[in-house]
Amino acid sequence: MSVPLQQMLRVGAYVAKQHLMGVRRYPLVLMLEPLFRCNLACSGCGKIDYPDEILNQRLSVEDCLGAVEECGAPVVSIAGGEPLLHKELHLVVEGIVRRRKFVYLCTNALLMEKKLDLYEPGPFFTWSVHLDGGREEHDRSVCQDGVFERAVEAIGQAKARGFRVNINCTLFNQAAPDKVARFFDDVMAMGVNGITVSPGYAYERAPDQAHFLNRRRTKELFRDIFRLGRGKRWSFSQSGLFLDYLAGNQSYRCTPWGNPTRNYFGWQRPCYLLGEGYAKSFRELMEETDWDRYGTGNYEKCADCMVHSGYEATAVTDAVKNPLKAFAVAMRGPRTEGAMAPEIALEQQRPAEFVFSRHVEDAVQRLHRAKSLAESPASAD
Ligand code: SF4
Protein backbone atom coordinates (compact mmCIF):
# COMPACT_ATOMS: atom_id res chain seq x y z
CA MET A 1 0.00 0.00 0.00
CA SER A 2 1.59 3.32 -1.06
CA VAL A 3 -0.12 5.47 1.59
CA PRO A 4 -0.06 4.08 5.17
CA LEU A 5 -3.48 3.16 6.53
CA GLN A 6 -2.95 5.55 9.44
CA GLN A 7 -2.41 8.42 6.97
CA MET A 8 -5.50 7.51 4.92
CA LEU A 9 -7.65 7.45 8.07
CA ARG A 10 -6.28 10.70 9.50
CA VAL A 11 -6.48 12.59 6.22
CA GLY A 12 -9.94 11.12 5.51
CA ALA A 13 -11.17 12.24 8.95
CA TYR A 14 -9.67 15.71 8.40
CA VAL A 15 -11.37 16.09 4.98
CA ALA A 16 -14.71 14.80 6.33
CA LYS A 17 -14.48 17.28 9.22
CA GLN A 18 -13.86 20.22 6.86
CA HIS A 19 -16.89 19.21 4.78
CA LEU A 20 -19.11 18.75 7.83
CA MET A 21 -18.05 22.17 9.08
CA GLY A 22 -18.86 23.66 5.67
CA VAL A 23 -15.28 24.91 5.12
CA ARG A 24 -15.10 25.75 1.43
CA ARG A 25 -11.34 26.13 1.12
CA TYR A 26 -8.96 24.07 3.22
CA PRO A 27 -5.34 22.94 2.81
CA LEU A 28 -4.41 19.29 2.35
CA VAL A 29 -0.65 19.47 1.91
CA LEU A 30 1.61 22.29 3.08
CA MET A 31 4.43 22.82 0.59
CA LEU A 32 7.27 24.02 2.76
CA GLU A 33 10.33 25.44 1.01
CA PRO A 34 12.93 26.14 3.72
CA LEU A 35 15.45 27.33 1.08
CA PHE A 36 15.85 27.73 -2.67
CA ARG A 37 19.54 26.76 -2.96
CA CYS A 38 20.17 23.45 -4.74
CA ASN A 39 23.20 21.28 -5.48
CA LEU A 40 21.85 20.54 -8.97
CA ALA A 41 20.66 22.83 -11.77
CA CYS A 42 17.99 20.88 -13.67
CA SER A 43 16.85 22.15 -17.06
CA GLY A 44 13.14 21.99 -16.18
CA CYS A 45 13.45 23.67 -12.76
CA GLY A 46 11.89 27.07 -12.14
CA LYS A 47 12.82 27.23 -8.44
CA ILE A 48 16.49 28.18 -8.32
CA ASP A 49 16.73 31.21 -10.59
CA TYR A 50 17.42 33.69 -7.78
CA PRO A 51 20.37 35.92 -6.97
CA ASP A 52 22.82 34.59 -4.37
CA GLU A 53 21.42 36.81 -1.62
CA ILE A 54 18.07 35.01 -1.88
CA LEU A 55 19.61 31.57 -2.41
CA ASN A 56 21.57 32.08 0.83
CA GLN A 57 18.42 32.65 2.90
CA ARG A 58 16.92 29.88 5.06
CA LEU A 59 13.66 29.59 6.94
CA SER A 60 14.53 28.91 10.58
CA VAL A 61 13.25 25.84 12.42
CA GLU A 62 10.81 28.16 14.26
CA ASP A 63 9.57 29.67 10.95
CA CYS A 64 8.99 26.20 9.50
CA LEU A 65 7.13 24.86 12.53
CA GLY A 66 5.19 28.11 12.82
CA ALA A 67 4.01 27.65 9.22
CA VAL A 68 2.97 24.06 10.00
CA GLU A 69 0.89 25.26 12.97
CA GLU A 70 -0.58 28.22 11.09
CA CYS A 71 -1.67 26.16 8.10
CA GLY A 72 -2.95 23.06 9.90
CA ALA A 73 -2.70 20.74 6.86
CA PRO A 74 -2.36 17.06 7.85
CA VAL A 75 0.50 16.48 5.38
CA VAL A 76 3.69 18.51 4.89
CA SER A 77 5.82 18.19 1.78
CA ILE A 78 9.27 19.70 2.25
CA ALA A 79 10.62 20.93 -1.07
CA GLY A 80 13.16 23.48 -2.22
CA GLY A 81 15.86 23.87 -3.62
CA GLU A 82 17.46 20.85 -2.03
CA PRO A 83 16.10 20.70 1.53
CA LEU A 84 18.99 18.56 2.82
CA LEU A 85 21.30 21.59 2.37
CA HIS A 86 19.46 23.10 5.36
CA LYS A 87 21.64 22.18 8.34
CA GLU A 88 18.74 21.94 10.81
CA LEU A 89 16.24 20.18 8.60
CA HIS A 90 16.17 17.08 10.81
CA LEU A 91 14.87 19.32 13.63
CA VAL A 92 12.11 20.59 11.33
CA VAL A 93 11.13 17.00 10.44
CA GLU A 94 11.28 15.95 14.08
CA GLY A 95 8.99 18.85 15.06
CA ILE A 96 6.45 18.04 12.37
CA VAL A 97 6.36 14.34 13.25
CA ARG A 98 5.94 15.30 16.92
CA ARG A 99 2.79 17.14 15.82
CA ARG A 100 1.53 13.85 14.27
CA LYS A 101 1.58 15.20 10.74
CA PHE A 102 2.88 13.23 7.76
CA VAL A 103 6.14 14.52 6.27
CA TYR A 104 7.38 13.90 2.74
CA LEU A 105 10.97 15.05 2.42
CA CYS A 106 11.69 15.73 -1.27
CA THR A 107 15.34 15.31 -2.18
CA ASN A 108 17.56 14.70 -5.16
CA ALA A 109 19.30 12.18 -2.84
CA LEU A 110 22.85 13.47 -3.37
CA LEU A 111 23.19 14.08 0.39
CA MET A 112 20.73 11.43 1.54
CA GLU A 113 23.11 8.62 2.52
CA LYS A 114 25.25 11.05 4.51
CA LYS A 115 22.20 12.34 6.39
CA LEU A 116 20.27 9.12 7.04
CA ASP A 117 21.49 8.90 10.65
CA LEU A 118 19.77 12.19 11.49
CA TYR A 119 16.30 10.80 10.69
CA GLU A 120 14.09 8.13 12.27
CA PRO A 121 12.04 5.68 10.23
CA GLY A 122 8.32 5.62 11.03
CA PRO A 123 4.84 5.88 9.51
CA PHE A 124 4.86 9.69 9.69
CA PHE A 125 8.03 10.15 7.64
CA THR A 126 8.69 9.34 3.97
CA TRP A 127 11.70 10.13 1.80
CA SER A 128 10.47 11.38 -1.58
CA VAL A 129 13.35 10.89 -3.99
CA HIS A 130 13.37 12.82 -7.24
CA LEU A 131 13.81 10.39 -10.15
CA ASP A 132 12.59 11.37 -13.61
CA GLY A 133 13.18 8.00 -15.23
CA GLY A 134 15.90 5.41 -15.71
CA ARG A 135 19.63 6.24 -15.65
CA GLU A 136 19.74 7.92 -19.06
CA GLU A 137 16.49 9.90 -18.69
CA HIS A 138 17.11 11.03 -15.11
CA ASP A 139 20.73 12.11 -15.60
CA ARG A 140 19.66 14.04 -18.70
CA SER A 141 16.81 15.67 -16.77
CA VAL A 142 19.09 16.81 -13.92
CA CYS A 143 21.92 17.74 -16.32
CA GLN A 144 24.55 15.68 -14.48
CA ASP A 145 25.87 12.14 -14.94
CA GLY A 146 25.90 9.70 -12.02
CA VAL A 147 22.97 11.22 -10.10
CA PHE A 148 20.64 8.29 -10.85
CA GLU A 149 23.24 5.84 -9.52
CA ARG A 150 23.65 7.75 -6.26
CA ALA A 151 19.90 8.10 -5.78
CA VAL A 152 19.37 4.35 -6.27
CA GLU A 153 22.16 3.59 -3.79
CA ALA A 154 20.59 5.96 -1.23
CA ILE A 155 17.14 4.40 -1.75
CA GLY A 156 18.64 0.95 -1.09
CA GLN A 157 20.32 2.17 2.12
CA ALA A 158 17.14 3.86 3.34
CA LYS A 159 15.00 0.79 2.63
CA ALA A 160 17.54 -1.41 4.44
CA ARG A 161 17.17 0.81 7.51
CA GLY A 162 13.38 0.57 7.49
CA PHE A 163 12.47 3.98 6.02
CA ARG A 164 9.47 4.56 3.82
CA VAL A 165 10.70 5.77 0.39
CA ASN A 166 8.67 7.16 -2.49
CA ILE A 167 9.91 8.37 -5.82
CA ASN A 168 8.81 11.66 -7.27
CA CYS A 169 8.81 11.59 -11.07
CA THR A 170 8.21 14.53 -13.41
CA LEU A 171 7.59 13.76 -17.07
CA PHE A 172 8.40 16.00 -20.03
CA ASN A 173 7.52 15.74 -23.70
CA GLN A 174 10.47 13.48 -24.59
CA ALA A 175 9.12 10.78 -22.23
CA ALA A 176 8.68 7.46 -24.04
CA PRO A 177 5.79 5.42 -22.55
CA ASP A 178 7.64 2.08 -22.79
CA LYS A 179 10.69 3.49 -20.99
CA VAL A 180 8.53 5.08 -18.28
CA ALA A 181 6.71 1.75 -17.81
CA ARG A 182 10.03 -0.11 -17.49
CA PHE A 183 11.22 2.52 -15.01
CA PHE A 184 8.08 2.06 -12.87
CA ASP A 185 8.66 -1.73 -12.94
CA ASP A 186 12.25 -1.17 -11.81
CA VAL A 187 11.44 1.16 -8.91
CA MET A 188 8.74 -1.19 -7.65
CA ALA A 189 11.34 -3.98 -7.77
CA MET A 190 13.65 -1.75 -5.65
CA GLY A 191 10.97 -1.84 -2.98
CA VAL A 192 9.83 1.79 -3.09
CA ASN A 193 6.55 2.37 -1.28
CA GLY A 194 4.95 4.68 -3.82
CA ILE A 195 5.32 6.60 -7.05
CA THR A 196 4.29 10.24 -7.36
CA VAL A 197 4.07 11.21 -11.02
CA SER A 198 3.19 14.49 -12.68
CA PRO A 199 3.72 16.36 -15.94
CA GLY A 200 6.31 19.14 -15.60
CA TYR A 201 4.89 22.61 -15.09
CA ALA A 202 6.07 25.12 -17.72
CA TYR A 203 8.03 27.33 -15.31
CA GLU A 204 8.67 30.68 -16.97
CA ARG A 205 12.17 30.77 -15.40
CA ALA A 206 13.21 27.21 -16.36
CA PRO A 207 16.28 27.14 -18.65
CA ASP A 208 14.67 24.61 -21.04
CA GLN A 209 11.31 25.88 -22.32
CA ALA A 210 11.08 23.48 -25.26
CA HIS A 211 10.15 20.24 -23.49
CA PHE A 212 7.08 21.00 -21.38
CA LEU A 213 3.94 19.03 -22.17
CA ASN A 214 0.67 20.59 -23.35
CA ARG A 215 -2.60 19.19 -22.00
CA ARG A 216 -3.53 17.02 -24.98
CA ARG A 217 -0.06 15.48 -25.15
CA THR A 218 -0.06 14.93 -21.36
CA LYS A 219 -3.30 12.97 -21.46
CA GLU A 220 -2.15 10.84 -24.40
CA LEU A 221 1.16 10.14 -22.71
CA PHE A 222 -0.50 9.03 -19.47
CA ARG A 223 -3.00 6.84 -21.32
CA ASP A 224 -0.10 5.13 -23.10
CA ILE A 225 1.77 4.62 -19.82
CA PHE A 226 -1.24 3.36 -17.84
CA ARG A 227 -2.16 0.98 -20.68
CA LEU A 228 1.30 -0.59 -20.33
CA GLY A 229 0.79 -0.80 -16.56
CA ARG A 230 -2.35 -2.94 -16.63
CA GLY A 231 -1.98 -5.79 -14.13
CA LYS A 232 1.45 -4.58 -13.00
CA ARG A 233 0.56 -3.41 -9.48
CA TRP A 234 2.38 -0.11 -9.69
CA SER A 235 1.79 1.59 -6.38
CA PHE A 236 0.99 5.28 -6.86
CA SER A 237 0.87 7.65 -3.91
CA GLN A 238 -1.88 9.62 -5.67
CA SER A 239 -5.61 9.15 -5.73
CA GLY A 240 -7.24 7.05 -8.46
CA LEU A 241 -9.28 10.03 -9.61
CA PHE A 242 -6.16 12.20 -10.05
CA LEU A 243 -4.60 9.49 -12.22
CA ASP A 244 -7.89 9.22 -14.16
CA TYR A 245 -7.70 13.00 -14.66
CA LEU A 246 -4.14 12.70 -16.02
CA ALA A 247 -5.50 10.13 -18.50
CA GLY A 248 -8.04 12.70 -19.75
CA ASN A 249 -11.16 11.30 -18.10
CA GLN A 250 -12.08 14.09 -15.69
CA SER A 251 -12.70 17.81 -16.34
CA TYR A 252 -11.14 19.27 -13.23
CA ARG A 253 -10.47 22.86 -12.28
CA CYS A 254 -7.48 23.41 -10.05
CA THR A 255 -7.62 23.85 -6.28
CA PRO A 256 -4.56 26.03 -5.62
CA TRP A 257 -5.30 26.46 -1.90
CA GLY A 258 -5.16 22.66 -1.46
CA ASN A 259 -1.32 22.80 -1.45
CA PRO A 260 -0.38 26.20 0.00
CA THR A 261 3.28 27.17 -0.18
CA ARG A 262 5.42 28.86 2.45
CA ASN A 263 8.91 30.01 1.56
CA TYR A 264 11.36 32.86 2.21
CA PHE A 265 9.04 35.40 0.52
CA GLY A 266 6.03 34.43 2.66
CA TRP A 267 2.83 32.55 1.72
CA GLN A 268 3.00 32.28 -2.05
CA ARG A 269 0.06 33.31 -4.23
CA PRO A 270 -1.61 31.43 -5.74
CA CYS A 271 0.19 28.08 -5.58
CA TYR A 272 3.41 26.10 -5.40
CA LEU A 273 4.08 26.64 -9.11
CA LEU A 274 3.32 30.33 -9.50
CA GLY A 275 4.71 33.18 -7.40
CA GLU A 276 2.43 36.05 -8.38
CA GLY A 277 2.42 37.63 -4.93
CA TYR A 278 2.98 36.86 -1.24
CA ALA A 279 0.83 37.06 1.88
CA LYS A 280 2.22 37.68 5.36
CA SER A 281 0.06 35.03 7.02
CA PHE A 282 -1.78 31.88 6.03
CA ARG A 283 -5.09 33.53 6.91
CA GLU A 284 -4.28 36.47 4.62
CA LEU A 285 -3.40 34.02 1.82
CA MET A 286 -6.71 32.19 2.15
CA GLU A 287 -8.95 35.19 2.69
CA GLU A 288 -7.42 37.87 0.52
CA THR A 289 -6.32 35.99 -2.59
CA ASP A 290 -8.60 36.52 -5.57
CA TRP A 291 -8.67 32.80 -6.42
CA ASP A 292 -10.88 33.30 -9.49
CA ARG A 293 -7.99 35.00 -11.27
CA TYR A 294 -6.08 31.69 -11.43
CA GLY A 295 -6.47 28.21 -12.86
CA THR A 296 -6.81 26.82 -16.36
CA GLY A 297 -9.24 28.95 -18.35
CA ASN A 298 -8.65 31.96 -16.08
CA TYR A 299 -4.98 32.72 -16.51
CA GLU A 300 -2.56 32.20 -19.37
CA LYS A 301 0.20 30.79 -17.13
CA CYS A 302 -2.21 28.05 -15.98
CA ALA A 303 -3.23 26.93 -19.48
CA ASP A 304 -1.25 23.68 -19.59
CA CYS A 305 -0.93 22.92 -15.88
CA MET A 306 -2.03 19.44 -14.75
CA VAL A 307 0.31 19.13 -11.77
CA HIS A 308 -0.72 17.19 -8.63
CA SER A 309 -0.10 20.24 -6.41
CA GLY A 310 -3.00 21.95 -8.21
CA TYR A 311 -5.30 19.04 -9.00
CA GLU A 312 -4.88 16.29 -6.37
CA ALA A 313 -6.97 18.32 -3.93
CA THR A 314 -9.66 18.64 -6.63
CA ALA A 315 -9.65 14.86 -7.04
CA VAL A 316 -9.90 14.34 -3.26
CA THR A 317 -12.88 16.72 -3.04
CA ASP A 318 -14.52 14.89 -5.94
CA ALA A 319 -13.95 11.56 -4.16
CA VAL A 320 -15.64 12.87 -1.01
CA LYS A 321 -18.64 14.02 -3.05
CA ASN A 322 -18.76 10.96 -5.30
CA PRO A 323 -17.42 7.98 -3.32
CA LEU A 324 -18.89 5.38 -5.67
CA LYS A 325 -17.18 6.94 -8.68
CA ALA A 326 -13.91 7.10 -6.72
CA PHE A 327 -14.28 3.45 -5.69
CA ALA A 328 -14.98 2.32 -9.27
CA VAL A 329 -11.94 4.18 -10.61
CA ALA A 330 -9.73 2.85 -7.80
CA MET A 331 -10.85 -0.69 -8.67
CA ARG A 332 -10.46 -0.57 -12.45
CA GLY A 333 -7.61 1.98 -12.72
CA PRO A 334 -7.55 4.96 -15.09
CA ARG A 335 -9.50 4.49 -18.33
CA THR A 336 -7.13 4.45 -21.29
CA GLU A 337 -9.59 4.18 -24.21
CA GLY A 338 -12.57 6.11 -25.51
CA ALA A 339 -13.47 9.78 -25.65
CA MET A 340 -11.74 12.21 -23.31
CA ALA A 341 -13.61 14.52 -20.95
CA PRO A 342 -14.30 18.02 -22.36
CA GLU A 343 -11.40 20.44 -22.16
CA ILE A 344 -11.67 23.77 -20.35
CA ALA A 345 -11.99 26.64 -22.86
CA LEU A 346 -9.06 29.09 -22.87
CA GLU A 347 -10.66 31.98 -24.78
CA GLN A 348 -11.46 34.02 -21.65
CA GLN A 349 -8.13 33.59 -19.85
CA ARG A 350 -6.35 36.78 -18.84
CA PRO A 351 -2.86 37.35 -20.23
CA ALA A 352 0.24 36.46 -18.22
CA GLU A 353 1.77 39.05 -15.92
CA PHE A 354 5.51 38.94 -15.31
CA VAL A 355 6.20 39.90 -11.72
CA PHE A 356 9.11 37.64 -10.76
CA SER A 357 11.83 40.29 -11.13
CA ARG A 358 9.89 42.83 -9.05
CA HIS A 359 9.48 40.40 -6.12
CA VAL A 360 13.16 39.48 -6.26
CA GLU A 361 14.30 43.13 -6.44
CA ASP A 362 12.06 44.07 -3.47
CA ALA A 363 13.42 41.18 -1.41
CA VAL A 364 17.04 42.01 -2.26
CA GLN A 365 16.49 45.68 -1.32
CA ARG A 366 14.97 44.59 2.02
CA LEU A 367 17.99 42.40 2.68
CA HIS A 368 20.39 45.28 1.85
CA ARG A 369 18.45 47.65 4.14
CA ALA A 370 18.52 45.11 7.00
CA LYS A 371 22.25 44.57 6.48
CA SER A 372 23.11 48.27 6.48
CA LEU A 373 20.94 48.83 9.57
CA ALA A 374 22.77 46.02 11.36
CA GLU A 375 26.12 47.52 10.33
CA SER A 376 25.28 51.17 11.10
CA PRO A 377 27.12 52.64 14.14
CA ALA A 378 23.78 53.62 15.75
CA SER A 379 22.63 50.01 15.90
CA ALA A 380 25.85 49.05 17.67
CA ASP A 381 25.07 51.44 20.56
S1 SF4 B 1 -3.55 25.76 -12.73
FE1 SF4 B 1 -3.66 26.01 -10.51
S2 SF4 B 1 -1.94 24.81 -9.71
FE2 SF4 B 1 -1.58 25.11 -11.89
S3 SF4 B 1 -0.27 26.95 -12.01
FE3 SF4 B 1 -2.43 27.63 -12.19
S4 SF4 B 1 -3.08 28.14 -10.12
FE4 SF4 B 1 -1.22 26.91 -9.94
mmCIF file of N, CA and C and ligand atoms in Angstrom, residues 201 254-256 270-274 294-296 299 301-303 305-307 309-311, ligand 1:
data_model
loop_
_atom_site.group_PDB
_atom_site.id
_atom_site.type_symbol
_atom_site.label_atom_id
_atom_site.label_comp_id
_atom_site.label_asym_id
_atom_site.label_seq_id
_atom_site.Cartn_x
_atom_site.Cartn_y
_atom_site.Cartn_z
ATOM 1 N N TYR A 201 5.548 21.317 -14.887
ATOM 2 C CA TYR A 201 4.886 22.608 -15.087
ATOM 3 C C TYR A 201 5.823 23.501 -15.912
ATOM 4 N N CYS A 254 -8.495 23.586 -11.090
ATOM 5 C CA CYS A 254 -7.482 23.413 -10.051
ATOM 6 C C CYS A 254 -7.960 23.957 -8.708
ATOM 7 N N THR A 255 -7.327 23.450 -7.661
ATOM 8 C CA THR A 255 -7.621 23.851 -6.281
ATOM 9 C C THR A 255 -6.314 24.367 -5.673
ATOM 10 N N PRO A 256 -5.919 25.595 -6.022
ATOM 11 C CA PRO A 256 -4.564 26.031 -5.621
ATOM 12 C C PRO A 256 -4.374 26.119 -4.114
ATOM 13 N N PRO A 270 -0.500 32.154 -6.344
ATOM 14 C CA PRO A 270 -1.608 31.432 -5.738
ATOM 15 C C PRO A 270 -1.229 30.016 -5.306
ATOM 16 N N CYS A 271 -0.052 29.515 -5.769
ATOM 17 C CA CYS A 271 0.195 28.080 -5.578
ATOM 18 C C CYS A 271 1.689 27.800 -5.548
ATOM 19 N N TYR A 272 2.015 26.544 -5.441
ATOM 20 C CA TYR A 272 3.413 26.099 -5.403
ATOM 21 C C TYR A 272 4.162 26.454 -6.695
ATOM 22 N N LEU A 273 3.433 26.487 -7.807
ATOM 23 C CA LEU A 273 4.079 26.640 -9.113
ATOM 24 C C LEU A 273 4.233 28.084 -9.546
ATOM 25 N N LEU A 274 3.371 28.933 -9.038
ATOM 26 C CA LEU A 274 3.321 30.330 -9.500
ATOM 27 C C LEU A 274 3.511 31.288 -8.342
ATOM 28 N N TYR A 294 -7.059 32.730 -11.100
ATOM 29 C CA TYR A 294 -6.079 31.690 -11.427
ATOM 30 C C TYR A 294 -6.767 30.409 -11.886
ATOM 31 N N GLY A 295 -5.963 29.511 -12.408
ATOM 32 C CA GLY A 295 -6.470 28.214 -12.858
ATOM 33 C C GLY A 295 -6.641 28.197 -14.372
ATOM 34 N N THR A 296 -6.644 26.998 -14.912
ATOM 35 C CA THR A 296 -6.805 26.824 -16.361
ATOM 36 C C THR A 296 -8.115 27.467 -16.811
ATOM 37 N N TYR A 299 -6.262 32.038 -16.457
ATOM 38 C CA TYR A 299 -4.976 32.723 -16.510
ATOM 39 C C TYR A 299 -4.045 31.990 -17.470
ATOM 40 N N LYS A 301 -0.891 31.618 -17.655
ATOM 41 C CA LYS A 301 0.202 30.788 -17.131
ATOM 42 C C LYS A 301 -0.308 29.437 -16.618
ATOM 43 N N CYS A 302 -1.630 29.306 -16.487
ATOM 44 C CA CYS A 302 -2.206 28.050 -15.979
ATOM 45 C C CYS A 302 -2.699 27.144 -17.109
ATOM 46 N N ALA A 303 -2.577 27.618 -18.362
ATOM 47 C CA ALA A 303 -3.230 26.930 -19.477
ATOM 48 C C ALA A 303 -2.906 25.439 -19.536
ATOM 49 N N CYS A 305 -1.280 23.547 -17.169
ATOM 50 C CA CYS A 305 -0.931 22.922 -15.882
ATOM 51 C C CYS A 305 -1.859 21.744 -15.564
ATOM 52 N N MET A 306 -1.261 20.605 -15.245
ATOM 53 C CA MET A 306 -2.027 19.444 -14.748
ATOM 54 C C MET A 306 -1.291 18.815 -13.560
ATOM 55 N N VAL A 307 -0.585 19.641 -12.808
ATOM 56 C CA VAL A 307 0.314 19.132 -11.766
ATOM 57 C C VAL A 307 -0.474 18.722 -10.512
ATOM 58 N N SER A 309 0.050 19.217 -7.459
ATOM 59 C CA SER A 309 -0.102 20.237 -6.415
ATOM 60 C C SER A 309 -1.311 21.144 -6.686
ATOM 61 N N GLY A 310 -1.801 21.175 -7.912
ATOM 62 C CA GLY A 310 -3.002 21.945 -8.209
ATOM 63 C C GLY A 310 -4.261 21.105 -8.290
ATOM 64 N N TYR A 311 -4.109 19.830 -8.644
ATOM 65 C CA TYR A 311 -5.295 19.036 -8.997
ATOM 66 C C TYR A 311 -5.569 17.830 -8.098
HETATM 67 S S1 SF4 B 1 -3.551 25.757 -12.731
HETATM 68 FE FE1 SF4 B 1 -3.657 26.012 -10.506
HETATM 69 S S2 SF4 B 1 -1.938 24.813 -9.714
HETATM 70 FE FE2 SF4 B 1 -1.579 25.112 -11.890
HETATM 71 S S3 SF4 B 1 -0.275 26.955 -12.010
HETATM 72 FE FE3 SF4 B 1 -2.430 27.631 -12.190
HETATM 73 S S4 SF4 B 1 -3.077 28.140 -10.118
HETATM 74 FE FE4 SF4 B 1 -1.221 26.913 -9.942
#
